[in-house]
Short mmCIF file of C-alpha atoms in Angstrom, two decimals:
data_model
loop_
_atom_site.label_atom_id
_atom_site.label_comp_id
_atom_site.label_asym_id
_atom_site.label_seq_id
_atom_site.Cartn_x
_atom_site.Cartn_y
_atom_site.Cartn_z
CA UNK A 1 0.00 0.00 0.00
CA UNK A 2 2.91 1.81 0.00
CA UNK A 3 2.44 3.87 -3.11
CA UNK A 4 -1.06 3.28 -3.23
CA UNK A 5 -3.64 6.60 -2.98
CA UNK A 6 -4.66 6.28 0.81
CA UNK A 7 -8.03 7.17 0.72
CA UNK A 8 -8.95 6.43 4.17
CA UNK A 9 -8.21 9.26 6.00
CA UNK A 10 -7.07 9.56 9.99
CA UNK A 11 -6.93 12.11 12.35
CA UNK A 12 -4.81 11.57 15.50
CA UNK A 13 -5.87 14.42 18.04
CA UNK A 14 -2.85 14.77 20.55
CA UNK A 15 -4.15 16.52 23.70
CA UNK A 16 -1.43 18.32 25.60
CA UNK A 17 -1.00 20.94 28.30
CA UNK A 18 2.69 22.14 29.64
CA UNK A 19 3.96 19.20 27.71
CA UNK A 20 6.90 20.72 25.89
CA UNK A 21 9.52 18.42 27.08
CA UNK A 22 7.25 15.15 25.71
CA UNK A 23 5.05 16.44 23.37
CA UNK A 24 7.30 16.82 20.37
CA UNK A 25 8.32 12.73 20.71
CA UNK A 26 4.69 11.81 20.83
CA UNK A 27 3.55 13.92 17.33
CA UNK A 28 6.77 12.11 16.11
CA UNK A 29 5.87 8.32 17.55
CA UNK A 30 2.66 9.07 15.79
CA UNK A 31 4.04 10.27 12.42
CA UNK A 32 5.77 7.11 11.81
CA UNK A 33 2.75 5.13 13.45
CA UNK A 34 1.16 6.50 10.56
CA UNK A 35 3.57 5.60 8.10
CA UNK A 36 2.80 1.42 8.66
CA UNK A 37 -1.43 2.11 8.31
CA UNK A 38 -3.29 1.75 5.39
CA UNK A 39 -5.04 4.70 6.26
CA UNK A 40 -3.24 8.22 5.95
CA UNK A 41 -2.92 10.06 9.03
CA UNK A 42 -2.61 13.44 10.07
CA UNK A 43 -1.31 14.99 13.18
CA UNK A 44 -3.52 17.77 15.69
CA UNK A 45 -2.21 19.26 18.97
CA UNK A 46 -4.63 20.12 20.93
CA UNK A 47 -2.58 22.62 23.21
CA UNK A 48 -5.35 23.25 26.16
CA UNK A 49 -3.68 26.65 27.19
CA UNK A 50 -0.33 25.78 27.72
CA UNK A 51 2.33 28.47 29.34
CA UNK A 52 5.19 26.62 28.35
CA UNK A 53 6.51 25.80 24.17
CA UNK A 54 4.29 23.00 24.04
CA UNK A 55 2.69 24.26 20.85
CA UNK A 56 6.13 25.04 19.08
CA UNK A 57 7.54 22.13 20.28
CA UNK A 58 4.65 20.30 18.91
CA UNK A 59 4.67 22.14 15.73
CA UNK A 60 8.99 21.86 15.07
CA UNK A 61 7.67 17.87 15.35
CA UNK A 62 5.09 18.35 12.12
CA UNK A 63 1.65 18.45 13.94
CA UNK A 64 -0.62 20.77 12.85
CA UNK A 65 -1.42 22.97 16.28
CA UNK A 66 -4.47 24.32 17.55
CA UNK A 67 -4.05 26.30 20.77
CA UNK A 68 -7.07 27.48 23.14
CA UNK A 69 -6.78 30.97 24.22
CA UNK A 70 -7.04 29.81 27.97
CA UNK A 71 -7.25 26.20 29.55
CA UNK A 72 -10.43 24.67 28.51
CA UNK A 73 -9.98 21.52 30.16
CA UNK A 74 -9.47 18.24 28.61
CA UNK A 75 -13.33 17.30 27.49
CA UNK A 76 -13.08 20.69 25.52
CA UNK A 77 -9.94 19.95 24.15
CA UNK A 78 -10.90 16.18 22.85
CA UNK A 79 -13.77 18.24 21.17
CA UNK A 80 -12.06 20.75 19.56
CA UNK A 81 -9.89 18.46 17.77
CA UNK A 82 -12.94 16.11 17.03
CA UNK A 83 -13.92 19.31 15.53
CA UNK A 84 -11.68 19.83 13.46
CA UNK A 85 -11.56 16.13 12.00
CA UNK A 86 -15.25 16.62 11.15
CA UNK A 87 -14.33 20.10 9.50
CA UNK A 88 -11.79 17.87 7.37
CA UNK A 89 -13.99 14.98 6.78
CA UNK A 90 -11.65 12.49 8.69
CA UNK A 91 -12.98 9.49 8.53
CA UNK A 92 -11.74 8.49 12.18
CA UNK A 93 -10.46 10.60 15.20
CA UNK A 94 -7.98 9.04 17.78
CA UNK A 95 -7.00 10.22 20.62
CA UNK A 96 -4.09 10.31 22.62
CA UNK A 97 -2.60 12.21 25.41
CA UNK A 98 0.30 14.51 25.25
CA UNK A 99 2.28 12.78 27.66
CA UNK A 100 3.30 9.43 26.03
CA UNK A 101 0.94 7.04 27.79
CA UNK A 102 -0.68 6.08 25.16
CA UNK A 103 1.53 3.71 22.75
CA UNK A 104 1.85 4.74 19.05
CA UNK A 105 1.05 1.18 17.90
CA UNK A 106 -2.19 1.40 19.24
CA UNK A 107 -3.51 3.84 17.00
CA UNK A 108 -4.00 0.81 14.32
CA UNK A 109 -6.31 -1.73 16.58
CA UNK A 110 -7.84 1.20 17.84
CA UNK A 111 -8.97 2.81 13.79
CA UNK A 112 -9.57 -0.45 12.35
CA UNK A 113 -12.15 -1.33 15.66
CA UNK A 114 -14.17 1.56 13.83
CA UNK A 115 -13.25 1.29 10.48
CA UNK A 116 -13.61 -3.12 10.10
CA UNK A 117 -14.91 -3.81 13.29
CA UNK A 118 -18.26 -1.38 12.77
CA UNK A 119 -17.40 0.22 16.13
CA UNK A 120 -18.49 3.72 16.09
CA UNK A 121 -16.18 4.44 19.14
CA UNK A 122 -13.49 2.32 20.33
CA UNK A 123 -11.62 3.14 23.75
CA UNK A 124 -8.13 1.21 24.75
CA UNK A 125 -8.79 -0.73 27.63
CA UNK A 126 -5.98 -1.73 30.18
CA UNK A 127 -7.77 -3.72 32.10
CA UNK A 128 -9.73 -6.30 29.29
CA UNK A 129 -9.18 -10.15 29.37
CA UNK A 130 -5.57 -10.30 27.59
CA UNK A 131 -5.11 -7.01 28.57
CA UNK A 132 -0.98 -6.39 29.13
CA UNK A 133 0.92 -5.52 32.17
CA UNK A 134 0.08 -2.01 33.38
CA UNK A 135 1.12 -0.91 36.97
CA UNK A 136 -0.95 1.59 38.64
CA UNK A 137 -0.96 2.56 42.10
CA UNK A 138 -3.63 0.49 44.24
CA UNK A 139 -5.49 3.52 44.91
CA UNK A 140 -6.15 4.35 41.67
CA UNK A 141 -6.78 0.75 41.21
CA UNK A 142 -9.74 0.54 43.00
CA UNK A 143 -11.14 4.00 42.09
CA UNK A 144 -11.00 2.66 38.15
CA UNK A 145 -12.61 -0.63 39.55
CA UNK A 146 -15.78 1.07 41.39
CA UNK A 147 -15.78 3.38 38.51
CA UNK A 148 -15.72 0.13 35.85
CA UNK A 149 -18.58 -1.25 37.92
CA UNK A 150 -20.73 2.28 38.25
CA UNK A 151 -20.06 2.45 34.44
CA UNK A 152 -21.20 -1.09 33.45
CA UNK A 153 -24.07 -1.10 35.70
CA UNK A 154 -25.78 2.43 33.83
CA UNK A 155 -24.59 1.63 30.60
CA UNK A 156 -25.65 -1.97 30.58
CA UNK A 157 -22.56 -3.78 29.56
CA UNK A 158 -19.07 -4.14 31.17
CA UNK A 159 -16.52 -1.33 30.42
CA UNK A 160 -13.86 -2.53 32.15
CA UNK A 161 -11.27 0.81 31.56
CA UNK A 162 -13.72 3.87 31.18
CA UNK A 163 -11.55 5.96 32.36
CA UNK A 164 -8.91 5.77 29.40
CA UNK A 165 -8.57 8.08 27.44
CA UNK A 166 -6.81 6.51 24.57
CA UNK A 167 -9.63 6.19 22.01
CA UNK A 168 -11.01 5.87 18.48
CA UNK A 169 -14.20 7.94 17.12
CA UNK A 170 -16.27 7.29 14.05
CA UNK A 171 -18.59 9.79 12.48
CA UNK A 172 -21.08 9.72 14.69
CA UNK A 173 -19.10 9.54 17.48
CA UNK A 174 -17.65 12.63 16.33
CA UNK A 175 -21.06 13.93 16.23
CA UNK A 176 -22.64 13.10 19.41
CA UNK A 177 -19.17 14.49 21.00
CA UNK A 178 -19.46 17.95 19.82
CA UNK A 179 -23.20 18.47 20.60
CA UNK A 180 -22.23 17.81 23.67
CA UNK A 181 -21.43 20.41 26.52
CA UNK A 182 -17.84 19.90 27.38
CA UNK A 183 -17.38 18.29 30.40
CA UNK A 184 -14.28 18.36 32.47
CA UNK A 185 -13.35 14.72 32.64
CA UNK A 186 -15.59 13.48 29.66
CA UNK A 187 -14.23 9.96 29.36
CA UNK A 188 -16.65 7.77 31.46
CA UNK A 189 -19.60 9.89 30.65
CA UNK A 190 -19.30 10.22 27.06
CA UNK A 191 -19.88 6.08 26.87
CA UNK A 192 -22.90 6.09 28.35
CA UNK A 193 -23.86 9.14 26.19
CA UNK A 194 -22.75 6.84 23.23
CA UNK A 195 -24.63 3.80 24.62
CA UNK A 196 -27.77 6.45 24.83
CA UNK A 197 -27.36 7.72 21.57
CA UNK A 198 -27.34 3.85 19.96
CA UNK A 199 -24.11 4.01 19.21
CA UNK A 200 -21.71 1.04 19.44
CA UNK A 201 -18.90 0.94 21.68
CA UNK A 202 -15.99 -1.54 21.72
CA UNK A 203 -12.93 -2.09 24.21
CA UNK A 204 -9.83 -3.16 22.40
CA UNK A 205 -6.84 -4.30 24.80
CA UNK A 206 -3.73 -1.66 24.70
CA UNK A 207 -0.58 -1.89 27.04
CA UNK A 208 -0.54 1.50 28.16
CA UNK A 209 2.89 2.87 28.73
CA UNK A 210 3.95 4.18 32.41
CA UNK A 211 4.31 7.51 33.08
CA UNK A 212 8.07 8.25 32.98
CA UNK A 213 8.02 12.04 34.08
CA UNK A 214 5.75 14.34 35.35
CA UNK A 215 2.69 13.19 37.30
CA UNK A 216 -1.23 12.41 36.94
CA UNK A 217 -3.24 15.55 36.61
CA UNK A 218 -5.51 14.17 39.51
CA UNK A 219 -3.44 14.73 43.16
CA UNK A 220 -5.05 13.27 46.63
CA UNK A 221 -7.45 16.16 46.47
CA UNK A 222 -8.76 15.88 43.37
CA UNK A 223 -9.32 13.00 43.30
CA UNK A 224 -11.79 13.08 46.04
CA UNK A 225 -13.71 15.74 43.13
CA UNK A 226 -13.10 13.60 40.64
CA UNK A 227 -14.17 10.65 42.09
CA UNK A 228 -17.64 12.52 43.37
CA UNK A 229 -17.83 14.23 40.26
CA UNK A 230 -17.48 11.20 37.70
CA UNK A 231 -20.09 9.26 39.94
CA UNK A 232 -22.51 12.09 39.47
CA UNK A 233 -21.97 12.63 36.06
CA UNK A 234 -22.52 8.81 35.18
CA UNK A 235 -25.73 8.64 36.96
CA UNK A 236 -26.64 11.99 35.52
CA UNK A 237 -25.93 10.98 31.92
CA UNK A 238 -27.82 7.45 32.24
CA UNK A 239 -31.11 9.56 33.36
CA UNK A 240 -30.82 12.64 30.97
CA UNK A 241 -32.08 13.89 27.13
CA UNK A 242 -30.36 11.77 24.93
CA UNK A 243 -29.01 13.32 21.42
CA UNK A 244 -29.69 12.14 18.30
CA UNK A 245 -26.60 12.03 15.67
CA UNK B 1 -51.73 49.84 63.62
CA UNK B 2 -48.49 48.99 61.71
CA UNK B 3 -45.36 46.94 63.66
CA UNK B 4 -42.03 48.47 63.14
CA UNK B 5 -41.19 45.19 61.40
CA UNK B 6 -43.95 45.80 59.16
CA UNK B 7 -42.50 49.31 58.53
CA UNK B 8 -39.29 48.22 58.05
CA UNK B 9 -40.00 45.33 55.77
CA UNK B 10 -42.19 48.03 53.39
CA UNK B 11 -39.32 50.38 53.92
CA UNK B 12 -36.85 47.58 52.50
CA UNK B 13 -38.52 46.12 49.83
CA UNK B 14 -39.08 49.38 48.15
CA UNK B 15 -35.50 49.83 48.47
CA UNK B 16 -34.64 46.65 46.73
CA UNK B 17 -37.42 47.70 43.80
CA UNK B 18 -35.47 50.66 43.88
CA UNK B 19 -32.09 50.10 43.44
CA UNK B 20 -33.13 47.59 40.47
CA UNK B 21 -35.25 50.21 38.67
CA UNK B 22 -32.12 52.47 38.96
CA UNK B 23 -29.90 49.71 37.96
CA UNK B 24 -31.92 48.85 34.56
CA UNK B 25 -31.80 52.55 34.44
CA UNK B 26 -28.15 52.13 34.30
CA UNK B 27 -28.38 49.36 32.09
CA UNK B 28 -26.43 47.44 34.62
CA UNK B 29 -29.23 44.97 34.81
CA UNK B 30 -30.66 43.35 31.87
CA UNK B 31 -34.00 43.85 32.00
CA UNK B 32 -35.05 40.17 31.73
CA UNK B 33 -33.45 39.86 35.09
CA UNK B 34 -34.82 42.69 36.70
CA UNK B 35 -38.37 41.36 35.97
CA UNK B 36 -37.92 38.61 38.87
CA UNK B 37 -36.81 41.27 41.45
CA UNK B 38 -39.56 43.11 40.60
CA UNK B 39 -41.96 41.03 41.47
CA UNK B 40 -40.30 40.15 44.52
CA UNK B 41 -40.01 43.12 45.92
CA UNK B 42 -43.86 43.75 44.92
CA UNK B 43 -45.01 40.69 47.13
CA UNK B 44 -43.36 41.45 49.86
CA UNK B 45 -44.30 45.14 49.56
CA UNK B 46 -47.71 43.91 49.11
CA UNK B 47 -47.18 41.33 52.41
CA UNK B 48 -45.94 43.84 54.24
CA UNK B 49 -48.49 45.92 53.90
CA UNK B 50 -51.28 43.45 54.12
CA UNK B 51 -51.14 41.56 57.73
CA UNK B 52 -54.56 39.33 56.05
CA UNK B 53 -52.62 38.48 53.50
CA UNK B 54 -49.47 37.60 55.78
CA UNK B 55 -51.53 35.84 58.19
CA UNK B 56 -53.23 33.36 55.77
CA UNK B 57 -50.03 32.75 54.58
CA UNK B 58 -48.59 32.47 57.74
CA UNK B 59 -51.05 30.35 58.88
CA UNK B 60 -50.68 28.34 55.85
CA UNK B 61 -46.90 27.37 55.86
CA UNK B 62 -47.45 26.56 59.43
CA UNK B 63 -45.52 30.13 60.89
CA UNK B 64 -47.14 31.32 63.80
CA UNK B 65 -45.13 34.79 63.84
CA UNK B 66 -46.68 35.79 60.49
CA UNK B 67 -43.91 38.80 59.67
CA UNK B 68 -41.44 35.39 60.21
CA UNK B 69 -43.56 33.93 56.70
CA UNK B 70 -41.98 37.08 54.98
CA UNK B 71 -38.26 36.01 55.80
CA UNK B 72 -39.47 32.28 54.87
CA UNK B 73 -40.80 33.72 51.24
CA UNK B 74 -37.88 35.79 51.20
CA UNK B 75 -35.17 33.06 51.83
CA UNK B 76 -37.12 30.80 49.20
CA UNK B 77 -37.03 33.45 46.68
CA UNK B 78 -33.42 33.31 47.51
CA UNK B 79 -32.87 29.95 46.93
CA UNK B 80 -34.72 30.12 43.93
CA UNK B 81 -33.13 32.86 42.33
CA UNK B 82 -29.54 31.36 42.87
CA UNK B 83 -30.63 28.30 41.19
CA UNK B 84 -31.50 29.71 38.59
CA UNK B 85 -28.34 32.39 38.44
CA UNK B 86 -26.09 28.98 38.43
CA UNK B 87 -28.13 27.67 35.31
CA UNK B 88 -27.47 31.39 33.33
CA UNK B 89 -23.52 30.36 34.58
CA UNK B 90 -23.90 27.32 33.19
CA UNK B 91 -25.10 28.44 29.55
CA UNK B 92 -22.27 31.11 29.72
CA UNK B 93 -19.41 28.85 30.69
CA UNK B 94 -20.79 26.39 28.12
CA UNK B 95 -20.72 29.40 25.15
CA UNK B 96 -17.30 30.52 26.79
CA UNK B 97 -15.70 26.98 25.90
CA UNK B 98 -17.63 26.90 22.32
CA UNK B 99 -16.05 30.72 21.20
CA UNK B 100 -12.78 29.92 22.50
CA UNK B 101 -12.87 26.86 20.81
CA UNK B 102 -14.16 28.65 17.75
CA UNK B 103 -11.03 30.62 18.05
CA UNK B 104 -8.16 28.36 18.11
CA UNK B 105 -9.97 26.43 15.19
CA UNK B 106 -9.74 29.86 13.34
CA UNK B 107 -6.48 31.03 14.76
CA UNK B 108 -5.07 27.11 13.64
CA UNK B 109 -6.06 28.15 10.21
CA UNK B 110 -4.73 31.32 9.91
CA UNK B 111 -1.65 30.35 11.09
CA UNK B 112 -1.16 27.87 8.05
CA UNK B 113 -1.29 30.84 5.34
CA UNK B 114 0.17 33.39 8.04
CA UNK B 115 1.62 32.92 11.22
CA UNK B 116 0.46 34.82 14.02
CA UNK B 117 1.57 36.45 17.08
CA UNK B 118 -0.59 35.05 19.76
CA UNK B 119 1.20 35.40 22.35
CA UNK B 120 -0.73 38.60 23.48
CA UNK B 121 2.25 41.07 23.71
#
């Protein structure tokens, strides 16, 4: 396929705030990602208000960059580069965070969920039968466990990772994610949303990478509010208006 | 034949009624929102100055101190009002994320025929 027209066409939205240092290996990790894929893909930065170089870093490494006046927060930022793939008329959206967690070489499983598999949103799951070795802390263990079982219980079906953020968006995925409000940590929410709207949603089994620098963006505090927050917003998004994409 | 509370409660509320009429005036209210201060303040002008009124409706929530019922309307208005002042935050901060998104989309675009200085300095 190497000289082959790709006609299938990818966009891989990198979100990243204060990322300078990492940001620039990622779009480049992608790049050649993209090289082995049938599809073609293209390269976003999502820069979510960033103080440091993030978004020259990120554009020295050949992504395309599109920076929010002030920090948005990460639901907005997944949306505004799902907005842009639907401006483009990408056939998929992936995405990945600035920070290197999520492996290159998942992009492929992840596209071909949606574009073979019929999946009109596919999300990398650590924690899926077969699923490879990822260490967390045991905290955050069990928080992803009582938020896996929350999850499955309102959507109807086990999600056994819905808090990754690794993940693969069709069409109408892309849809359903831009009528909706932003919300500040979208990720377990926007399944059930999906699940509401009829859409179908997959798990596909990705060894995340650790984090090698820097640290979560959820400390002992937060995650107290995120926890409280999530739990609402589940519950909340089982009971309210669905949308129609 | 009127209570200094009562006094003071008609005093008040045409204060409030007041200050929003002059604040309309200085089209530092929208007038949409002015309309539920209005009425407010007219109710509990009009319960202040109508001990029946107060009465029945003291008797009726069960407050046996019937200027008391004014501070219970009052506090419910309150309550009432902030809901629905955190559901006109809501809309905003939900068209505050949409324009700046709107923006970097635009800005993104711009900057592949021209670059841009965006840094704000």
């Amino acid at each position: 396929m190497a000289q082959a027209e790709k006609r299938t066409r990818v966009l891989a939205v990198i979100l990243a705030k204060d990322e300078e240092t990492r940001v620039g290996d990622v779009v480049r990790e992608v790049l050649e990602a993209g090289e082995e894929l049938e599809a073609r893909v293209d390269v976003v930065v999502v820069d979510d208000g960033s103080t440091d170089a993030t978004a020259v870093a990120a554009r020295e490494a050949g992504a395309l960059v599109i920076s929010h006046p002030v920090n948005l927060r990460i639901g907005a930022a997944e949306q505004t580069g799902v907005m842009h793939a639907l401006a483009g008329g990408y056939d998929v959206a992936v995405r990945l965070d600035g920070d290197g967690q999520h492996p290159a070489d998942g992009i492929g499983p992840l596209v071909s969920e949606v574009l073979d598999g019929g999946a009109d949103m596919a999300c990398g799951s650590r924690f899926v039968p077969h699923g490879k070795g990822y260490t967390s802390t045991p905290a955050r263990r069990v928080g992803i466990a009582m938020l896996s079982a929350l999850v499955s219980m309102v959507a109807g079906r086990r999600v056994s990772d819905p808090t990754s953020g690794f993940r693969a968006f069709g069409p109408r995925a892309m849809r359903l994610l831009t009528a909706l409000p932003a919300s500040d940590y979208p990720e377990p929410e926007t399944i059930i949303d999906a699940r509401r709207a009829g859409l179908t949603v997959r798990e596909v089994p990705i060894a995340f990478r650790a984090r090698t620098s820097g640290k979560s963006s959820i400390g002992p505090m937060r995650a107290l509010y995120y926890m409280t927050k999530i739990t609402l917003a589940v519950l909340v998004a089982g009971i309210r208006r669905s949308i129609e994409v | 034949m009127y209570d200094r509370i009562q006094i003071v409660s008609i005093l008040g509320s045409v204060l409030i009624m007041g200050l929003v009429v002059e604040l309309v005036r200085r089209r530092r209210l929208r007038v949409e929102y002015s309309i539920l201060w209005l009425l407010a303040g007219a109710c509990l002008t009009a319960l202040s100055i109508f001990r029946d009124g107060l009465e029945r409706f003291g008797h009726l929530v069960g407050v046996a101190y019937a200027p008391a019922a004014i501070f219970l309307a009052a506090l419910v208005f309150g309550v009432l009002l902030s809901i629905h002042l955190t559901t006109v935050i809501t809309k905003l901060a939900d068209q505050n994320v949409k324009l700046a998104q709107r923006i970097a989309l635009l800005e993104s675009r711009l900057d592949e025929t021209a670059p841009i200085d965006t840094s704000g300095d």
